[in-house]
Structure formats: C-alpha cells, structure tokens
Amino acid sequence: MTPQPTADPHGTIETVFRIESPRVIAAVARLVRDVGIAEELAQDALVAALEQWPRDGVPDNPGAWLMAAARHRAVDLIRRRENYARKLAEIGRDLERTAPPEEPSALHDPDAIDDDLLRLVFTTCHPVLSPQARIALTLRLLGGLTTPEIARAFLVPEATVAQRIVRAKRTLATRNVAFEVPYGPDRAARLGSVLDVIYLIFNEGYAATAGDDWLRPALCEDALRLARVLSGLMPKEPEVHGLTSLLEFQASRAAARTGPSGEPILLKDQHRSRWNRMLIARGIAALDRAGATATGAPGPYALQAAIAACHAHAYAYEETDWKTIATLYGLLSARSPSPVVELNRAVAVSMVEGPEPALEIVDAIAAGPALRDYHLLPSVRGDLLLRLGRTDEARAEFERAARLTRNEREREMLLKRAAGDEGDEA
C-alpha cells in the first residue's frame, strides 16, 4: 500500500517517535556501544522523517522505517571510523584463537537475555552512575520522556535533570561501559535501580505528568513487559515478583480509568466490571510468588502489590478493605519512608478513622519542603477539607493543585472539583 499524506503529519511523527524511540535507541546502542550516540542517531532518523513523511506520506510501518533509518546511519558511522577494519580483523583473529566450540546448551542459556530494551536498562543503571542519574537517563532513553517530564517526576529543576543526563551519557562513554545485561553479583547489585526505573516508567504511562493525555499505554506496556521478563530471569527474587504483581494490578484498571473523551475517571466512580480479570489473576499469582520466595519481611514493591490486591479483591468501592490498606501503608512507611508514601497512608487513614486525623498527617507533610510543588498534596488536602465541610478552603486547594499539574486532563478534573464536583484518587 502506498503511504498517504496525513492531515497532521508532524503530530503523527511526534507520536510515533515517542512510542518507538526507546526501541530504536536500544537497537542502535547495541551496534555503536554508546547510548549518547545512539540517541543522536535516533534523532537523525526523526529529522529524516520530518523531511520525508509530510511529502511522501506516513509509511505503513513507521516504527520499522525509523528503525531502518537509524540503523543505516549507525552502519555509516561505524564505517567512517578509521580503525573499524583493523579492530574487526583483530577481533576475528582473537575469536579464532580463543573461542571454544559452541555447545548446544549455550543456544538455550536460561540466564541470557536477548532483549535490547533490557540491555539498555541494565546499562544505564550501571554503578558508575549515581542513582538519580541512572533513573533520569533510563527514563529519557527507554521511557521516551522529555527533560521537563523527568524533572516533574523527580520534583527537581529541569536544569538539574539536563545536567544529570549529559553527565551520565558522558560517563558511560568515557568509562567504556559495556552494553549488556550483567551476570552474577553485578546483576544483583543493579537490580534495585532497574526495578525503580521500570516502576517510574510505568507510572508515567499510568498518569502522565504532562500533555493532553491522562494515559500513555505504550509506556505501561513496555514497563510491564520488562517486569515480566525479569520475573522469568530472576525467579528467586521476591521484589521482582512484587513489582510485576503491582504493575499487573495497576494495568488491570486501565480501561476503566478514562471516559469516552479521555477524561480521567476517579477510583470510586470506575466500573469495576471493566477491570481486566486476567491481569488481576496474573497479579495475584505474582504476589504469591513474591511471598513464596521471600526469606524475611516483604519488600516495598511486595507491600505495594498487597495494597493493590486489596483494591482488586473489592468488587465495589464500598467493599474496599481500607483497614488492611492503612496497615500495609504503615508497614511500607516504616520499610521505605517517603512523603509520598505518607500522603497515600493519609488517604487510607481517612477512610478508616475519618478526615480529621488524616488532615493532621497531610499538614505535617505540607510543613516540609519535599512536596511543596507536588500537585497531589493540595489535591488530597482539598478532598479532606471538603469532607470536613470546609468548602472554601477545599476549593482553594483544588485550584492550587490545578495550577501545579502540567497534565491538561488532570487540570480539567481538578478545576471541576474546585467548582463543586466530588471525587477521589484516580
């Protein structure tokens, strides 16, 4: 079929590139062994698309087109390197001298991962980078997030994130970090950062920090796929199963979280018949595996999965076991303390003990600087004030939350709440 021009080719190109760029960067990085160069080559492919697609039409398989364009540029770059032929010959001679005969079992190594995206995650989570740099770089390359979106996720200035990303790419290049999934102790040492990255990518897809769409399903799908791959790779790691369980539960709600026009639907208003029971069953099975492989107290992801399971087991909002959820948030707060966890605990406490003790928790959080620009803080506070009958104060909090969010759908929802509509978390 001949490609046809579209009414908004630049919008189409932007959308396609955002979805496909992680795969393109990962595939090219395997060729050039430099994530910074790989990102530049992917951008070159985008420029080519911006030049050709408005004129020739969007191809039937735009992702494959971008991949081919970036790979062609990668091959050209390799060929231009002066020492390419010499190094290739040296590698060939070394392989002939040192490589043992390939055993049939090597073709089916269960500990090997043939997945460029997963290689990219482990590479950008290398110990030579700080934890903040690992997450920022992976969100940029694998998640396809812009610098402002990452800054929003981290609650830090954009300039800080930009510096982290530039320095991280430079460090990986100058330290000659291999583009690979490590083995043994090295793999275990990087696992925590990898799980954090996958979780943040899913969260960006589950509730986008900016833009016109509330959901970005492609990010959720990539994160869930990676979590499942990790579960198969590391079957004795309880937190891998815990994260996978959490993402299965969260993904199960996707169809019920938006209305016909893409507007957010709050948790209490969702038609739970639209929750995906197959994903819920997968979440329960993964949570069982997390429990079966744990040798001590459950980790943060297993605890969050247990909280999500409480929601999944309730066939109606009124049946939710908020007491257990509040207890689990208390355990999570002790295990992995953070202001965001405390904010979520406050919501659960409000459902068990009422809005007044929950407001005390929220006000204590608000007294600190950590969540000063976090829109969900005034949103939760507004909900508690509304339940206490303090309508004017609640309206001011919802309006403040609307000013802080950069997601248009979320802003519309918060402004409706300020105008008098009721609701709860989505």
PDB file of C-alpha atoms in Angstrom, residues 20-253:
ATOM      1  CA  GLU A  20       9.246   3.917  19.020  1.00  0.00           C
ATOM      2  CA  SER A  21      12.328   5.863  20.124  1.00  0.00           C
ATOM      3  CA  PRO A  22      13.195   3.586  23.089  1.00  0.00           C
ATOM      4  CA  ARG A  23      13.371   0.534  20.816  1.00  0.00           C
ATOM      5  CA  VAL A  24      15.295   2.444  18.164  1.00  0.00           C
ATOM      6  CA  ILE A  25      17.830   3.777  20.680  1.00  0.00           C
ATOM      7  CA  ALA A  26      18.248   0.357  22.285  1.00  0.00           C
ATOM      8  CA  ALA A  27      18.819  -1.398  18.954  1.00  0.00           C
ATOM      9  CA  VAL A  28      21.284   1.225  17.739  1.00  0.00           C
ATOM     10  CA  ALA A  29      23.126   1.274  21.076  1.00  0.00           C
ATOM     11  CA  ARG A  30      23.840  -2.433  20.611  1.00  0.00           C
ATOM     12  CA  LEU A  31      25.580  -1.536  17.346  1.00  0.00           C
ATOM     13  CA  VAL A  32      27.521   1.577  18.332  1.00  0.00           C
ATOM     14  CA  ARG A  33      28.022   0.718  22.046  1.00  0.00           C
ATOM     15  CA  ASP A  34      27.331   4.302  23.102  1.00  0.00           C
ATOM     16  CA  VAL A  35      23.908   5.374  24.356  1.00  0.00           C
ATOM     17  CA  GLY A  36      24.614   9.050  23.700  1.00  0.00           C
ATOM     18  CA  ILE A  37      25.487   8.412  20.057  1.00  0.00           C
ATOM     19  CA  ALA A  38      22.515   6.057  19.763  1.00  0.00           C
ATOM     20  CA  GLU A  39      20.168   8.821  20.909  1.00  0.00           C
ATOM     21  CA  GLU A  40      21.703  11.230  18.389  1.00  0.00           C
ATOM     22  CA  LEU A  41      21.236   8.718  15.561  1.00  0.00           C
ATOM     23  CA  ALA A  42      17.624   8.200  16.579  1.00  0.00           C
ATOM     24  CA  GLN A  43      17.155  11.971  16.458  1.00  0.00           C
ATOM     25  CA  ASP A  44      18.704  11.976  12.980  1.00  0.00           C
ATOM     26  CA  ALA A  45      16.101   9.425  11.920  1.00  0.00           C
ATOM     27  CA  LEU A  46      13.416  11.714  13.339  1.00  0.00           C
ATOM     28  CA  VAL A  47      14.758  14.626  11.286  1.00  0.00           C
ATOM     29  CA  ALA A  48      14.631  12.442   8.168  1.00  0.00           C
ATOM     30  CA  ALA A  49      11.027  11.535   8.948  1.00  0.00           C
ATOM     31  CA  LEU A  50      10.123  15.206   9.409  1.00  0.00           C
ATOM     32  CA  GLU A  51      11.596  15.883   5.961  1.00  0.00           C
ATOM     33  CA  GLN A  52      10.124  12.939   4.081  1.00  0.00           C
ATOM     34  CA  TRP A  53       6.802  11.950   5.655  1.00  0.00           C
ATOM     35  CA  PRO A  54       4.976  15.270   5.083  1.00  0.00           C
ATOM     36  CA  ARG A  55       5.966  14.974   1.433  1.00  0.00           C
ATOM     37  CA  ASP A  56       5.658  11.227   0.801  1.00  0.00           C
ATOM     38  CA  GLY A  57       3.128  10.232   3.435  1.00  0.00           C
ATOM     39  CA  VAL A  58       3.468   8.249   6.646  1.00  0.00           C
ATOM     40  CA  PRO A  59       4.696   4.699   5.875  1.00  0.00           C
ATOM     41  CA  ASP A  60       2.577   1.678   6.732  1.00  0.00           C
ATOM     42  CA  ASN A  61       5.041   0.641   9.427  1.00  0.00           C
ATOM     43  CA  PRO A  62       6.501   3.918  10.736  1.00  0.00           C
ATOM     44  CA  GLY A  63       8.363   2.235  13.587  1.00  0.00           C
ATOM     45  CA  ALA A  64      10.214  -0.051  11.198  1.00  0.00           C
ATOM     46  CA  TRP A  65      11.000   2.952   8.983  1.00  0.00           C
ATOM     47  CA  LEU A  66      12.574   4.841  11.897  1.00  0.00           C
ATOM     48  CA  MET A  67      14.494   1.748  12.968  1.00  0.00           C
ATOM     49  CA  ALA A  68      15.883   1.206   9.465  1.00  0.00           C
ATOM     50  CA  ALA A  69      16.837   4.863   9.092  1.00  0.00           C
ATOM     51  CA  ALA A  70      18.671   4.922  12.419  1.00  0.00           C
ATOM     52  CA  ARG A  71      20.446   1.628  11.733  1.00  0.00           C
ATOM     53  CA  HIS A  72      21.614   2.840   8.322  1.00  0.00           C
ATOM     54  CA  ARG A  73      23.117   5.877   9.999  1.00  0.00           C
ATOM     55  CA  ALA A  74      24.748   3.668  12.615  1.00  0.00           C
ATOM     56  CA  VAL A  75      26.343   1.500   9.952  1.00  0.00           C
ATOM     57  CA  ASP A  76      27.585   4.590   8.112  1.00  0.00           C
ATOM     58  CA  LEU A  77      29.092   5.899  11.347  1.00  0.00           C
ATOM     59  CA  ILE A  78      30.872   2.616  12.042  1.00  0.00           C
ATOM     60  CA  ARG A  79      32.267   2.515   8.527  1.00  0.00           C
ATOM     61  CA  ARG A  80      33.629   6.029   8.910  1.00  0.00           C
ATOM     62  CA  ARG A  81      35.631   5.135  11.967  1.00  0.00           C
ATOM     63  CA  GLU A  82      39.221   4.916  10.883  1.00  0.00           C
ATOM     64  CA  ASN A  83      40.069   1.887  12.996  1.00  0.00           C
ATOM     65  CA  TYR A  84      36.926  -0.082  12.182  1.00  0.00           C
ATOM     66  CA  ALA A  85      38.510  -2.518   9.714  1.00  0.00           C
ATOM     67  CA  ARG A  86      41.606  -3.043  11.872  1.00  0.00           C
ATOM     68  CA  LYS A  87      39.599  -3.730  15.016  1.00  0.00           C
ATOM     69  CA  LEU A  88      37.265  -6.029  13.146  1.00  0.00           C
ATOM     70  CA  ALA A  89      40.181  -8.055  11.866  1.00  0.00           C
ATOM     71  CA  GLU A  90      41.746  -8.210  15.323  1.00  0.00           C
ATOM     72  CA  ILE A  91      38.508  -9.369  16.893  1.00  0.00           C
ATOM     73  CA  GLY A  92      38.154 -12.046  14.231  1.00  0.00           C
ATOM     74  CA  ARG A  93      41.677 -13.357  14.857  1.00  0.00           C
ATOM     75  CA  ASP A  94      41.113 -13.333  18.627  1.00  0.00           C
ATOM     76  CA  LEU A  95      37.895 -15.278  18.263  1.00  0.00           C
ATOM     77  CA  GLU A  96      39.572 -17.876  16.080  1.00  0.00           C
ATOM     78  CA  ARG A  97      42.333 -18.356  18.651  1.00  0.00           C
ATOM     79  CA  THR A  98      40.318 -18.237  21.884  1.00  0.00           C
ATOM     80  CA  ALA A  99      36.681 -19.112  21.252  1.00  0.00           C
ATOM     81  CA  PRO A 100      35.792 -22.666  22.338  1.00  0.00           C
ATOM     82  CA  PRO A 101      33.428 -24.755  20.220  1.00  0.00           C
ATOM     83  CA  GLU A 102      29.863 -23.675  20.862  1.00  0.00           C
ATOM     84  CA  GLU A 103      27.957 -26.192  22.949  1.00  0.00           C
ATOM     85  CA  PRO A 104      24.294 -26.852  22.177  1.00  0.00           C
ATOM     86  CA  SER A 105      23.302 -25.758  25.699  1.00  0.00           C
ATOM     87  CA  ALA A 106      24.712 -22.299  25.056  1.00  0.00           C
ATOM     88  CA  LEU A 107      21.995 -21.732  22.496  1.00  0.00           C
ATOM     89  CA  HIS A 108      19.372 -22.092  25.226  1.00  0.00           C
ATOM     90  CA  ASP A 109      21.046 -20.360  28.149  1.00  0.00           C
ATOM     91  CA  PRO A 110      18.182 -19.514  30.561  1.00  0.00           C
ATOM     92  CA  ASP A 111      20.333 -16.819  32.151  1.00  0.00           C
ATOM     93  CA  ALA A 112      20.804 -14.876  28.911  1.00  0.00           C
ATOM     94  CA  ILE A 113      18.520 -12.080  27.751  1.00  0.00           C
ATOM     95  CA  ASP A 114      18.093 -11.339  24.070  1.00  0.00           C
ATOM     96  CA  ASP A 115      16.316  -8.061  24.584  1.00  0.00           C
ATOM     97  CA  ASP A 116      17.808  -4.735  23.571  1.00  0.00           C
ATOM     98  CA  LEU A 117      15.480  -2.745  25.818  1.00  0.00           C
ATOM     99  CA  LEU A 118      16.505  -4.751  28.863  1.00  0.00           C
ATOM    100  CA  ARG A 119      20.175  -4.352  27.955  1.00  0.00           C
ATOM    101  CA  LEU A 120      19.563  -0.632  27.786  1.00  0.00           C
ATOM    102  CA  VAL A 121      18.007  -0.604  31.263  1.00  0.00           C
ATOM    103  CA  PHE A 122      20.874  -2.517  32.863  1.00  0.00           C
ATOM    104  CA  THR A 123      23.470  -0.439  31.025  1.00  0.00           C
ATOM    105  CA  THR A 124      22.005   2.868  32.133  1.00  0.00           C
ATOM    106  CA  CYS A 125      21.738   1.502  35.682  1.00  0.00           C
ATOM    107  CA  HIS A 126      25.483   0.877  35.877  1.00  0.00           C
ATOM    108  CA  PRO A 127      27.104   1.584  39.286  1.00  0.00           C
ATOM    109  CA  VAL A 128      29.389   4.234  37.762  1.00  0.00           C
ATOM    110  CA  LEU A 129      26.315   6.485  37.685  1.00  0.00           C
ATOM    111  CA  SER A 130      24.560   7.966  40.688  1.00  0.00           C
ATOM    112  CA  PRO A 131      21.086   6.551  41.437  1.00  0.00           C
ATOM    113  CA  GLN A 132      19.488   9.808  40.288  1.00  0.00           C
ATOM    114  CA  ALA A 133      21.453   9.779  37.036  1.00  0.00           C
ATOM    115  CA  ARG A 134      20.585   6.133  36.347  1.00  0.00           C
ATOM    116  CA  ILE A 135      16.883   6.768  36.637  1.00  0.00           C
ATOM    117  CA  ALA A 136      16.933  10.059  34.719  1.00  0.00           C
ATOM    118  CA  LEU A 137      18.915   8.617  31.815  1.00  0.00           C
ATOM    119  CA  THR A 138      16.803   5.494  31.525  1.00  0.00           C
ATOM    120  CA  LEU A 139      13.574   7.466  31.659  1.00  0.00           C
ATOM    121  CA  ARG A 140      14.936   9.618  28.846  1.00  0.00           C
ATOM    122  CA  LEU A 141      16.177   6.782  26.649  1.00  0.00           C
ATOM    123  CA  LEU A 142      13.812   3.934  27.465  1.00  0.00           C
ATOM    124  CA  GLY A 143      10.733   5.830  28.568  1.00  0.00           C
ATOM    125  CA  GLY A 144      10.957   8.485  25.886  1.00  0.00           C
ATOM    126  CA  LEU A 145      10.314  11.207  28.444  1.00  0.00           C
ATOM    127  CA  THR A 146      11.396  14.781  27.856  1.00  0.00           C
ATOM    128  CA  THR A 147      13.625  16.608  30.306  1.00  0.00           C
ATOM    129  CA  PRO A 148      10.691  18.645  31.731  1.00  0.00           C
ATOM    130  CA  GLU A 149       8.676  15.461  32.293  1.00  0.00           C
ATOM    131  CA  ILE A 150      11.562  13.804  34.112  1.00  0.00           C
ATOM    132  CA  ALA A 151      12.057  16.929  36.204  1.00  0.00           C
ATOM    133  CA  ARG A 152       8.391  16.767  37.122  1.00  0.00           C
ATOM    134  CA  ALA A 153       8.694  13.117  38.125  1.00  0.00           C
ATOM    135  CA  PHE A 154      11.738  13.894  40.279  1.00  0.00           C
ATOM    136  CA  LEU A 155      10.312  17.157  41.636  1.00  0.00           C
ATOM    137  CA  VAL A 156      13.596  18.908  40.771  1.00  0.00           C
ATOM    138  CA  PRO A 157      14.537  21.767  38.378  1.00  0.00           C
ATOM    139  CA  GLU A 158      14.808  20.973  34.679  1.00  0.00           C
ATOM    140  CA  ALA A 159      18.410  22.196  34.583  1.00  0.00           C
ATOM    141  CA  THR A 160      19.353  19.632  37.217  1.00  0.00           C
ATOM    142  CA  VAL A 161      17.876  16.787  35.176  1.00  0.00           C
ATOM    143  CA  ALA A 162      19.516  18.024  31.974  1.00  0.00           C
ATOM    144  CA  GLN A 163      22.922  18.072  33.666  1.00  0.00           C
ATOM    145  CA  ARG A 164      22.400  14.579  35.065  1.00  0.00           C
ATOM    146  CA  ILE A 165      21.558  13.184  31.641  1.00  0.00           C
ATOM    147  CA  VAL A 166      24.506  14.826  29.876  1.00  0.00           C
ATOM    148  CA  ARG A 167      26.961  13.740  32.552  1.00  0.00           C
ATOM    149  CA  ALA A 168      25.553  10.219  32.645  1.00  0.00           C
ATOM    150  CA  LYS A 169      25.996   9.711  28.885  1.00  0.00           C
ATOM    151  CA  ARG A 170      29.491  11.135  29.062  1.00  0.00           C
ATOM    152  CA  THR A 171      30.402   8.857  31.965  1.00  0.00           C
ATOM    153  CA  LEU A 172      29.146   5.733  30.207  1.00  0.00           C
ATOM    154  CA  ALA A 173      31.161   6.634  27.120  1.00  0.00           C
ATOM    155  CA  THR A 174      34.415   7.574  28.872  1.00  0.00           C
ATOM    156  CA  ARG A 175      34.276   4.527  31.168  1.00  0.00           C
ATOM    157  CA  ASN A 176      33.588   2.217  28.205  1.00  0.00           C
ATOM    158  CA  VAL A 177      30.596   0.636  29.923  1.00  0.00           C
ATOM    159  CA  ALA A 178      29.536  -2.465  28.007  1.00  0.00           C
ATOM    160  CA  PHE A 179      26.063  -2.587  26.502  1.00  0.00           C
ATOM    161  CA  GLU A 180      24.991  -5.818  28.168  1.00  0.00           C
ATOM    162  CA  VAL A 181      22.983  -7.474  30.904  1.00  0.00           C
ATOM    163  CA  PRO A 182      25.472  -8.354  33.670  1.00  0.00           C
ATOM    164  CA  TYR A 183      25.718 -11.725  35.352  1.00  0.00           C
ATOM    165  CA  GLY A 184      26.004 -12.912  38.932  1.00  0.00           C
ATOM    166  CA  PRO A 185      26.685 -10.364  41.704  1.00  0.00           C
ATOM    167  CA  ASP A 186      26.854  -7.449  39.253  1.00  0.00           C
ATOM    168  CA  ARG A 187      23.315  -8.136  38.105  1.00  0.00           C
ATOM    169  CA  ALA A 188      22.009  -8.328  41.669  1.00  0.00           C
ATOM    170  CA  ALA A 189      23.785  -5.065  42.552  1.00  0.00           C
ATOM    171  CA  ARG A 190      21.957  -3.201  39.768  1.00  0.00           C
ATOM    172  CA  LEU A 191      18.580  -4.816  40.287  1.00  0.00           C
ATOM    173  CA  GLY A 192      17.222  -2.198  42.718  1.00  0.00           C
ATOM    174  CA  SER A 193      17.807   0.633  40.273  1.00  0.00           C
ATOM    175  CA  VAL A 194      16.356  -1.407  37.417  1.00  0.00           C
ATOM    176  CA  LEU A 195      13.166  -2.049  39.376  1.00  0.00           C
ATOM    177  CA  ASP A 196      12.888   1.635  40.284  1.00  0.00           C
ATOM    178  CA  VAL A 197      13.289   2.636  36.649  1.00  0.00           C
ATOM    179  CA  ILE A 198      10.684   0.179  35.410  1.00  0.00           C
ATOM    180  CA  TYR A 199       8.270   1.407  38.088  1.00  0.00           C
ATOM    181  CA  LEU A 200       8.774   5.063  37.194  1.00  0.00           C
ATOM    182  CA  ILE A 201       8.282   4.340  33.504  1.00  0.00           C
ATOM    183  CA  PHE A 202       5.026   2.555  34.266  1.00  0.00           C
ATOM    184  CA  ASN A 203       3.883   5.432  36.471  1.00  0.00           C
ATOM    185  CA  GLU A 204       4.498   7.923  33.682  1.00  0.00           C
ATOM    186  CA  GLY A 205       2.271   5.835  31.436  1.00  0.00           C
ATOM    187  CA  TYR A 206      -0.321   5.312  34.171  1.00  0.00           C
ATOM    188  CA  ALA A 207      -0.706   9.024  34.960  1.00  0.00           C
ATOM    189  CA  ALA A 208       1.249  11.231  32.566  1.00  0.00           C
ATOM    190  CA  THR A 209       2.976  14.177  34.173  1.00  0.00           C
ATOM    191  CA  ALA A 210       2.292  16.474  31.232  1.00  0.00           C
ATOM    192  CA  GLY A 211       0.497  16.721  27.922  1.00  0.00           C
ATOM    193  CA  ASP A 212      -3.062  16.257  26.724  1.00  0.00           C
ATOM    194  CA  ASP A 213      -3.456  12.561  27.557  1.00  0.00           C
ATOM    195  CA  TRP A 214      -4.080  11.102  31.005  1.00  0.00           C
ATOM    196  CA  LEU A 215      -2.690   7.700  29.993  1.00  0.00           C
ATOM    197  CA  ARG A 216       0.300   6.694  27.868  1.00  0.00           C
ATOM    198  CA  PRO A 217      -0.426   2.982  27.329  1.00  0.00           C
ATOM    199  CA  ALA A 218       2.776   2.245  25.405  1.00  0.00           C
ATOM    200  CA  LEU A 219       4.893   3.128  28.446  1.00  0.00           C
ATOM    201  CA  CYS A 220       2.774   0.886  30.686  1.00  0.00           C
ATOM    202  CA  GLU A 221       3.080  -1.966  28.210  1.00  0.00           C
ATOM    203  CA  ASP A 222       6.867  -1.633  27.942  1.00  0.00           C
ATOM    204  CA  ALA A 223       7.297  -1.473  31.704  1.00  0.00           C
ATOM    205  CA  LEU A 224       5.031  -4.464  32.298  1.00  0.00           C
ATOM    206  CA  ARG A 225       6.785  -6.484  29.608  1.00  0.00           C
ATOM    207  CA  LEU A 226      10.177  -5.739  31.136  1.00  0.00           C
ATOM    208  CA  ALA A 227       8.924  -6.679  34.588  1.00  0.00           C
ATOM    209  CA  ARG A 228       7.645  -9.993  33.258  1.00  0.00           C
ATOM    210  CA  VAL A 229      10.963 -10.689  31.543  1.00  0.00           C
ATOM    211  CA  LEU A 230      12.774 -10.003  34.809  1.00  0.00           C
ATOM    212  CA  SER A 231      10.435 -12.357  36.659  1.00  0.00           C
ATOM    213  CA  GLY A 232      11.382 -15.145  34.298  1.00  0.00           C
ATOM    214  CA  LEU A 233      15.043 -14.252  34.517  1.00  0.00           C
ATOM    215  CA  MET A 234      15.232 -13.991  38.301  1.00  0.00           C
ATOM    216  CA  PRO A 235      12.614 -16.386  39.686  1.00  0.00           C
ATOM    217  CA  LYS A 236      14.072 -16.365  43.202  1.00  0.00           C
ATOM    218  CA  GLU A 237      13.949 -12.583  43.647  1.00  0.00           C
ATOM    219  CA  PRO A 238      10.793 -11.677  45.630  1.00  0.00           C
ATOM    220  CA  GLU A 239      10.906  -7.971  44.798  1.00  0.00           C
ATOM    221  CA  VAL A 240      10.958  -8.723  41.074  1.00  0.00           C
ATOM    222  CA  HIS A 241       7.731 -10.665  41.534  1.00  0.00           C
ATOM    223  CA  GLY A 242       6.429  -7.913  43.810  1.00  0.00           C
ATOM    224  CA  LEU A 243       6.954  -5.257  41.151  1.00  0.00           C
ATOM    225  CA  THR A 244       5.460  -7.462  38.453  1.00  0.00           C
ATOM    226  CA  SER A 245       2.417  -8.091  40.646  1.00  0.00           C
ATOM    227  CA  LEU A 246       1.983  -4.381  41.332  1.00  0.00           C
ATOM    228  CA  LEU A 247       2.122  -3.494  37.636  1.00  0.00           C
ATOM    229  CA  GLU A 248      -0.313  -6.297  36.709  1.00  0.00           C
ATOM    230  CA  PHE A 249      -2.829  -4.980  39.241  1.00  0.00           C
ATOM    231  CA  GLN A 250      -2.395  -1.372  38.167  1.00  0.00           C
ATOM    232  CA  ALA A 251      -2.608  -2.220  34.466  1.00  0.00           C
ATOM    233  CA  SER A 252      -5.834  -4.138  35.091  1.00  0.00           C
ATOM    234  CA  ARG A 253      -7.651  -0.832  35.755  1.00  0.00           C
TER     235      ARG A 253
END
